[in-house]
mmCIF file of C-alpha atoms and ligand atoms in Angstrom:
data_model
loop_
_atom_site.group_PDB
_atom_site.id
_atom_site.type_symbol
_atom_site.label_atom_id
_atom_site.label_comp_id
_atom_site.label_asym_id
_atom_site.label_seq_id
_atom_site.Cartn_x
_atom_site.Cartn_y
_atom_site.Cartn_z
ATOM 1 C CA THR A 1 -30.614 179.702 60.051
ATOM 2 C CA MET A 2 -32.824 182.755 59.893
ATOM 3 C CA VAL A 3 -35.531 183.053 57.279
ATOM 4 C CA ALA A 4 -36.151 186.306 55.484
ATOM 5 C CA ARG A 5 -39.051 187.155 53.243
ATOM 6 C CA TYR A 6 -38.397 186.862 49.507
ATOM 7 C CA ASN A 7 -38.332 190.232 47.733
ATOM 8 C CA SER A 8 -38.181 192.047 51.086
ATOM 9 C CA ILE A 9 -34.878 193.807 51.522
ATOM 10 C CA GLU A 10 -36.272 195.308 54.774
ATOM 11 C CA THR A 11 -36.540 191.870 56.466
ATOM 12 C CA VAL A 12 -32.935 191.107 55.515
ATOM 13 C CA GLU A 13 -31.782 194.479 56.873
ATOM 14 C CA GLY A 14 -33.750 193.687 60.061
ATOM 15 C CA LEU A 15 -32.042 190.307 60.538
ATOM 16 C CA PHE A 16 -28.591 191.884 60.180
ATOM 17 C CA ARG A 17 -29.620 194.603 62.706
ATOM 18 C CA ASP A 18 -30.869 191.932 65.166
ATOM 19 C CA ALA A 19 -27.741 189.754 64.871
ATOM 20 C CA PRO A 20 -24.805 192.000 63.955
ATOM 21 C CA GLU A 21 -21.658 190.105 62.949
ATOM 22 C CA LYS A 22 -23.397 186.760 63.499
ATOM 23 C CA ILE A 23 -24.530 186.105 59.918
ATOM 24 C CA ALA A 24 -22.027 184.301 57.704
ATOM 25 C CA ALA A 25 -24.003 184.311 54.481
ATOM 26 C CA VAL A 26 -27.203 185.184 52.728
ATOM 27 C CA ILE A 27 -28.508 182.290 50.622
ATOM 28 C CA VAL A 28 -31.086 182.984 47.918
ATOM 29 C CA GLU A 29 -32.526 181.398 44.836
ATOM 30 C CA PRO A 30 -32.028 184.214 42.291
ATOM 31 C CA VAL A 31 -35.262 183.035 40.700
ATOM 32 C CA ALA A 32 -37.258 181.189 43.316
ATOM 33 C CA ALA A 33 -38.754 177.894 42.218
ATOM 34 C CA ASN A 34 -39.492 176.167 45.517
ATOM 35 C CA MET A 35 -42.632 178.056 46.480
ATOM 36 C CA GLY A 36 -43.776 177.990 42.937
ATOM 37 C CA VAL A 37 -41.930 180.313 40.572
ATOM 38 C CA VAL A 38 -41.289 183.772 42.008
ATOM 39 C CA ASN A 39 -39.133 186.315 40.187
ATOM 40 C CA PRO A 40 -36.884 188.703 42.059
ATOM 41 C CA ASP A 41 -37.985 192.321 42.010
ATOM 42 C CA PRO A 42 -35.717 194.412 39.723
ATOM 43 C CA GLY A 43 -32.689 195.464 41.737
ATOM 44 C CA SER A 44 -33.403 193.186 44.712
ATOM 45 C CA LEU A 45 -30.486 190.804 44.124
ATOM 46 C CA LYS A 46 -28.085 193.737 43.761
ATOM 47 C CA ALA A 47 -29.442 195.123 47.038
ATOM 48 C CA LEU A 48 -29.004 191.715 48.751
ATOM 49 C CA ALA A 49 -25.363 191.545 47.603
ATOM 50 C CA GLU A 50 -24.775 195.073 48.872
ATOM 51 C CA ILE A 51 -26.298 194.378 52.312
ATOM 52 C CA ALA A 52 -24.444 191.086 52.696
ATOM 53 C CA HIS A 53 -21.104 192.615 51.786
ATOM 54 C CA ARG A 54 -21.655 195.698 53.925
ATOM 55 C CA ASN A 55 -22.147 193.343 56.883
ATOM 56 C CA GLY A 56 -19.164 191.116 56.125
ATOM 57 C CA ALA A 57 -21.319 188.229 54.902
ATOM 58 C CA LEU A 58 -21.230 186.258 51.646
ATOM 59 C CA LEU A 59 -23.961 186.140 49.043
ATOM 60 C CA ILE A 60 -24.642 182.533 48.030
ATOM 61 C CA CYS A 61 -26.920 181.922 45.076
ATOM 62 C CA ASP A 62 -28.720 178.591 44.962
ATOM 63 C CA GLU A 63 -28.910 177.921 41.238
ATOM 64 C CA VAL A 64 -29.677 174.208 41.511
ATOM 65 C CA ILE A 65 -32.824 174.853 39.472
ATOM 66 C CA SER A 66 -32.054 178.119 37.634
ATOM 67 C CA GLY A 67 -28.449 177.420 36.610
ATOM 68 C CA PHE A 68 -28.055 176.444 32.934
ATOM 69 C CA ARG A 69 -31.881 176.282 32.650
ATOM 70 C CA LEU A 70 -32.629 179.969 32.223
ATOM 71 C CA CYS A 71 -29.362 180.816 30.474
ATOM 72 C CA PHE A 72 -26.016 179.174 29.846
ATOM 73 C CA GLY A 73 -24.535 179.491 33.321
ATOM 74 C CA SER A 74 -25.639 181.505 36.335
ATOM 75 C CA VAL A 75 -28.789 183.627 36.250
ATOM 76 C CA ALA A 76 -27.351 185.864 38.955
ATOM 77 C CA GLU A 77 -24.239 186.547 36.866
ATOM 78 C CA ASN A 78 -26.430 187.041 33.816
ATOM 79 C CA ILE A 79 -28.208 189.917 35.546
ATOM 80 C CA GLY A 80 -24.984 191.503 36.687
ATOM 81 C CA ILE A 81 -24.525 190.140 40.243
ATOM 82 C CA ALA A 82 -21.286 188.417 41.261
ATOM 83 C CA PRO A 83 -22.296 185.943 43.992
ATOM 84 C CA ASP A 84 -19.513 184.777 46.303
ATOM 85 C CA LEU A 85 -20.674 181.178 45.808
ATOM 86 C CA ILE A 86 -23.059 179.490 43.405
ATOM 87 C CA MET A 87 -24.686 176.119 44.015
ATOM 88 C CA LEU A 88 -25.444 174.009 40.970
ATOM 89 C CA GLY A 89 -27.095 170.628 40.375
ATOM 90 C CA LYS A 90 -29.702 168.970 38.169
ATOM 91 C CA ILE A 91 -28.908 170.199 34.640
ATOM 92 C CA ILE A 92 -25.146 170.109 35.071
ATOM 93 C CA GLY A 93 -25.439 166.338 35.626
ATOM 94 C CA GLY A 94 -27.436 165.708 32.431
ATOM 95 C CA GLY A 95 -29.844 163.510 34.405
ATOM 96 C CA MET A 96 -27.164 161.874 36.539
ATOM 97 C CA PRO A 97 -26.879 162.684 40.268
ATOM 98 C CA VAL A 98 -24.534 165.593 40.833
ATOM 99 C CA GLY A 99 -24.070 168.770 42.816
ATOM 100 C CA ALA A 100 -21.425 171.467 42.583
ATOM 101 C CA VAL A 101 -20.367 174.653 44.252
ATOM 102 C CA ALA A 102 -18.524 177.322 42.335
ATOM 103 C CA GLY A 103 -16.771 180.488 43.418
ATOM 104 C CA PRO A 104 -13.647 182.570 43.201
ATOM 105 C CA ALA A 105 -10.342 180.948 44.163
ATOM 106 C CA LYS A 106 -10.017 182.993 47.332
ATOM 107 C CA ILE A 107 -13.080 181.138 48.722
ATOM 108 C CA MET A 108 -12.762 177.775 46.968
ATOM 109 C CA ASP A 109 -9.153 177.454 48.137
ATOM 110 C CA LEU A 110 -10.458 177.299 51.708
ATOM 111 C CA LEU A 111 -11.920 173.854 50.915
ATOM 112 C CA ALA A 112 -10.059 170.524 51.139
ATOM 113 C CA PRO A 113 -7.716 169.351 49.769
ATOM 114 C CA VAL A 114 -6.109 172.824 49.452
ATOM 115 C CA GLY A 115 -7.662 174.525 52.475
ATOM 116 C CA PRO A 116 -8.703 173.764 56.025
ATOM 117 C CA VAL A 117 -12.459 173.292 55.490
ATOM 118 C CA TYR A 118 -13.056 169.560 55.124
ATOM 119 C CA GLN A 119 -15.167 168.496 52.170
ATOM 120 C CA ALA A 120 -15.419 164.973 50.750
ATOM 121 C CA GLY A 121 -17.995 162.434 49.653
ATOM 122 C CA THR A 122 -18.188 158.877 48.300
ATOM 123 C CA LEU A 123 -19.524 160.090 44.948
ATOM 124 C CA SER A 124 -17.600 163.373 44.716
ATOM 125 C CA GLY A 125 -16.400 163.833 41.156
ATOM 126 C CA ASN A 126 -18.188 160.633 40.089
ATOM 127 C CA PRO A 127 -16.869 160.049 36.522
ATOM 128 C CA LEU A 128 -20.200 158.900 35.072
ATOM 129 C CA SER A 129 -22.100 161.974 36.356
ATOM 130 C CA VAL A 130 -19.348 164.361 35.377
ATOM 131 C CA ARG A 131 -19.062 162.874 31.869
ATOM 132 C CA ALA A 132 -22.845 163.111 31.365
ATOM 133 C CA GLY A 133 -22.805 166.660 32.695
ATOM 134 C CA LEU A 134 -19.956 167.788 30.452
ATOM 135 C CA GLU A 135 -21.702 166.317 27.439
ATOM 136 C CA THR A 136 -24.980 168.070 28.370
ATOM 137 C CA LEU A 137 -23.219 171.405 28.796
ATOM 138 C CA SER A 138 -21.505 171.077 25.438
ATOM 139 C CA ILE A 139 -24.868 170.269 23.781
ATOM 140 C CA LEU A 140 -26.443 173.294 25.497
ATOM 141 C CA LYS A 141 -23.573 175.491 24.298
ATOM 142 C CA GLU A 142 -23.824 174.209 20.729
ATOM 143 C CA THR A 143 -27.593 174.265 20.404
ATOM 144 C CA ASN A 144 -28.293 177.369 22.566
ATOM 145 C CA PRO A 145 -31.941 176.392 23.209
ATOM 146 C CA TYR A 146 -32.700 179.261 25.603
ATOM 147 C CA ALA A 147 -34.634 181.565 23.242
ATOM 148 C CA ALA A 148 -36.786 178.624 22.083
ATOM 149 C CA LEU A 149 -37.387 177.510 25.690
ATOM 150 C CA ASP A 150 -38.384 181.060 26.604
ATOM 151 C CA ALA A 151 -40.797 181.220 23.684
ATOM 152 C CA ALA A 152 -42.343 177.880 24.709
ATOM 153 C CA GLY A 153 -42.696 179.218 28.268
ATOM 154 C CA ALA A 154 -44.340 182.404 27.016
ATOM 155 C CA ARG A 155 -46.781 180.343 24.943
ATOM 156 C CA LEU A 156 -47.774 178.221 27.925
ATOM 157 C CA GLU A 157 -47.963 181.244 30.234
ATOM 158 C CA ALA A 158 -50.303 183.064 27.864
ATOM 159 C CA GLY A 159 -52.441 179.957 27.346
ATOM 160 C CA LEU A 160 -52.799 179.166 31.043
ATOM 161 C CA GLY A 161 -53.599 182.819 31.847
ATOM 162 C CA ASP A 162 -56.256 182.812 29.137
ATOM 163 C CA ALA A 163 -57.687 179.506 30.396
ATOM 164 C CA MET A 164 -58.071 180.972 33.906
ATOM 165 C CA LYS A 165 -59.670 184.151 32.634
ATOM 166 C CA LYS A 166 -62.115 182.418 30.266
ATOM 167 C CA ASN A 167 -63.222 180.060 33.035
ATOM 168 C CA GLY A 168 -63.677 182.835 35.629
ATOM 169 C CA GLU A 169 -60.805 181.587 37.800
ATOM 170 C CA SER A 170 -58.731 184.180 39.643
ATOM 171 C CA GLY A 171 -55.006 183.734 39.934
ATOM 172 C CA CYS A 172 -51.775 184.468 38.128
ATOM 173 C CA VAL A 173 -49.030 182.732 36.169
ATOM 174 C CA ASN A 174 -45.479 183.443 37.246
ATOM 175 C CA ARG A 175 -42.763 182.596 34.766
ATOM 176 C CA ALA A 176 -39.046 182.742 34.238
ATOM 177 C CA GLY A 177 -38.027 181.279 30.875
ATOM 178 C CA SER A 178 -39.030 177.623 30.820
ATOM 179 C CA LEU A 179 -40.096 177.559 34.470
ATOM 180 C CA LEU A 180 -43.619 178.481 35.421
ATOM 181 C CA THR A 181 -46.326 178.145 38.030
ATOM 182 C CA MET A 182 -50.038 178.750 37.692
ATOM 183 C CA PHE A 183 -51.209 180.027 41.057
ATOM 184 C CA ILE A 184 -54.937 179.617 41.719
ATOM 185 C CA GLY A 185 -56.358 182.453 43.819
ATOM 186 C CA PRO A 186 -54.092 185.467 44.336
ATOM 187 C CA GLU A 187 -53.576 188.141 41.716
ATOM 188 C CA ARG A 188 -49.855 188.220 42.398
ATOM 189 C CA VAL A 189 -47.292 186.053 44.202
ATOM 190 C CA ARG A 190 -44.060 187.757 45.305
ATOM 191 C CA ASP A 191 -43.209 185.720 48.420
ATOM 192 C CA ALA A 192 -44.058 182.599 50.395
ATOM 193 C CA ASP A 193 -46.962 184.218 52.285
ATOM 194 C CA GLU A 194 -48.602 185.252 49.044
ATOM 195 C CA ALA A 195 -48.022 181.735 47.693
ATOM 196 C CA ARG A 196 -49.677 180.285 50.790
ATOM 197 C CA GLY A 197 -52.719 182.399 49.937
ATOM 198 C CA CYS A 198 -53.421 180.033 47.004
ATOM 199 C CA ASP A 199 -56.314 177.593 46.927
ATOM 200 C CA ALA A 200 -54.221 174.375 47.132
ATOM 201 C CA GLY A 201 -57.382 172.231 47.345
ATOM 202 C CA LYS A 202 -58.613 173.650 44.067
ATOM 203 C CA PHE A 203 -55.168 173.193 42.541
ATOM 204 C CA ALA A 204 -55.264 169.509 43.547
ATOM 205 C CA LYS A 205 -58.542 169.126 41.626
ATOM 206 C CA PHE A 206 -57.028 170.960 38.676
ATOM 207 C CA PHE A 207 -54.009 168.627 38.806
ATOM 208 C CA HIS A 208 -56.253 165.543 38.636
ATOM 209 C CA GLY A 209 -58.243 167.104 35.802
ATOM 210 C CA MET A 210 -55.011 167.499 33.879
ATOM 211 C CA LEU A 211 -53.800 164.021 34.756
ATOM 212 C CA ASN A 212 -57.101 162.488 33.574
ATOM 213 C CA ARG A 213 -56.438 164.218 30.252
ATOM 214 C CA GLY A 214 -52.944 162.770 29.979
ATOM 215 C CA ILE A 215 -51.008 165.835 31.195
ATOM 216 C CA ASN A 216 -48.776 165.236 34.201
ATOM 217 C CA ILE A 217 -48.004 168.596 35.794
ATOM 218 C CA PRO A 218 -46.374 168.887 39.261
ATOM 219 C CA PRO A 219 -48.958 167.757 41.832
ATOM 220 C CA SER A 220 -48.243 170.654 44.233
ATOM 221 C CA GLN A 221 -49.329 174.272 43.934
ATOM 222 C CA PHE A 222 -45.875 175.193 45.209
ATOM 223 C CA GLU A 223 -43.855 173.514 42.461
ATOM 224 C CA ALA A 224 -42.688 174.701 39.055
ATOM 225 C CA MET A 225 -43.578 173.276 35.677
ATOM 226 C CA PHE A 226 -40.441 172.619 33.644
ATOM 227 C CA ILE A 227 -40.479 172.837 29.859
ATOM 228 C CA SER A 228 -37.804 170.861 28.093
ATOM 229 C CA THR A 229 -36.299 171.031 24.613
ATOM 230 C CA SER A 230 -38.364 167.945 23.741
ATOM 231 C CA HIS A 231 -41.691 169.723 24.240
ATOM 232 C CA THR A 232 -43.181 170.880 20.925
ATOM 233 C CA ASN A 233 -45.689 173.670 20.348
ATOM 234 C CA ALA A 234 -48.271 170.926 19.836
ATOM 235 C CA ASP A 235 -47.483 169.571 23.333
ATOM 236 C CA ILE A 236 -47.878 173.067 24.792
ATOM 237 C CA ASP A 237 -51.174 173.579 22.961
ATOM 238 C CA ARG A 238 -52.469 170.204 24.165
ATOM 239 C CA THR A 239 -51.566 171.259 27.735
ATOM 240 C CA ILE A 240 -53.421 174.543 27.301
ATOM 241 C CA ALA A 241 -56.494 172.765 25.894
ATOM 242 C CA ALA A 242 -56.493 170.375 28.868
ATOM 243 C CA ALA A 243 -56.220 173.358 31.231
ATOM 244 C CA HIS A 244 -59.270 174.981 29.604
ATOM 245 C CA GLU A 245 -61.256 171.782 30.103
ATOM 246 C CA SER A 246 -60.038 171.132 33.657
ATOM 247 C CA LEU A 247 -60.720 174.708 34.762
ATOM 248 C CA GLY A 248 -64.094 174.474 33.012
ATOM 249 C CA ASP A 249 -64.908 171.389 35.073
ATOM 250 C CA LEU A 250 -63.894 173.268 38.226
ATOM 251 C CA ALA A 251 -66.102 176.244 37.287
ATOM 252 C CA ARG A 252 -69.053 173.948 36.703
ATOM 253 C CA GLY A 253 -68.361 172.089 39.959
ATOM 254 C CA LYS A 254 -67.803 168.898 37.990
ATOM 255 C CA SER A 255 -64.535 167.854 39.638
HETATM 256 C C1 PLP B 301 -33.265 175.123 44.554
HETATM 257 C C2 PLP B 301 -32.756 173.827 45.134
HETATM 258 N N1 PLP B 301 -31.645 173.852 45.872
HETATM 259 C C3 PLP B 301 -31.142 172.706 46.371
HETATM 260 C C4 PLP B 301 -31.752 171.480 46.164
HETATM 261 C C5 PLP B 301 -31.178 170.285 46.791
HETATM 262 O O1 PLP B 301 -30.547 169.496 45.891
HETATM 263 P P1 PLP B 301 -30.148 167.993 46.324
HETATM 264 O O2 PLP B 301 -31.425 167.224 46.236
HETATM 265 O O3 PLP B 301 -29.160 167.612 45.305
HETATM 266 O O4 PLP B 301 -29.610 168.065 47.704
HETATM 267 C C6 PLP B 301 -32.902 171.420 45.388
HETATM 268 C C7 PLP B 301 -33.557 170.128 45.137
HETATM 269 O O5 PLP B 301 -34.492 170.010 44.393
HETATM 270 C C8 PLP B 301 -33.419 172.620 44.878
HETATM 271 O O6 PLP B 301 -34.541 172.608 44.132
#
């Protein structure tokens, strides 16, 4: 496995140059959520697909977090990319344990039982998970909550940004729909190095300030907050108010 820099097409080009014909696939989260939320630069996923295909490699989109959360289906497909494979999990299980891989028949038919690539597991196709997942997807299709989730995300993003500014804290809020991360420190975060530039110690204090006020956000600076359809505007506003107070404590050296 070789690791490229997120949002850096040059590092991907460099890896293909260094190891011609040795790379089977490029795997990317089309919206990154595992270093905190980081959006792809406009055009970067299209460029990744083009480089992968030019070099005889597949483009695999890890949509375990983004799939069915940011839109009904694949975010990559929604922005006009056709990944060769898409990985899904979480939401498609409706809270039950599940994972799935999706792709065109010419690739999927290489997998067992049809093709030569062995694939099996004790819980593969587990009826309980699959039933819960199907039900969740049909509710998502019927209720189409994505615009409301995006609006809730925008409300929280604006409130957290304002709370940082009013309390003299530098940083930024990255958001994609109902996923967001408040980074303490850097003015922008486009990749893992910029995420590492955050003040994780300060974030830990902020986390405890929030927890003491009854708001349980992810305890790591490098995680995403997830808004669900159950969160009301009042919940979001309570979160913003707690952020104002917690950041105020930090500014006054009280926590
Ligand atoms: C983006 C992403 N991909 C893959 C995984 C792995 O999923 P699993 O825990 O089902 O192996 C996770 C887990 O959180 C994830 O966030």
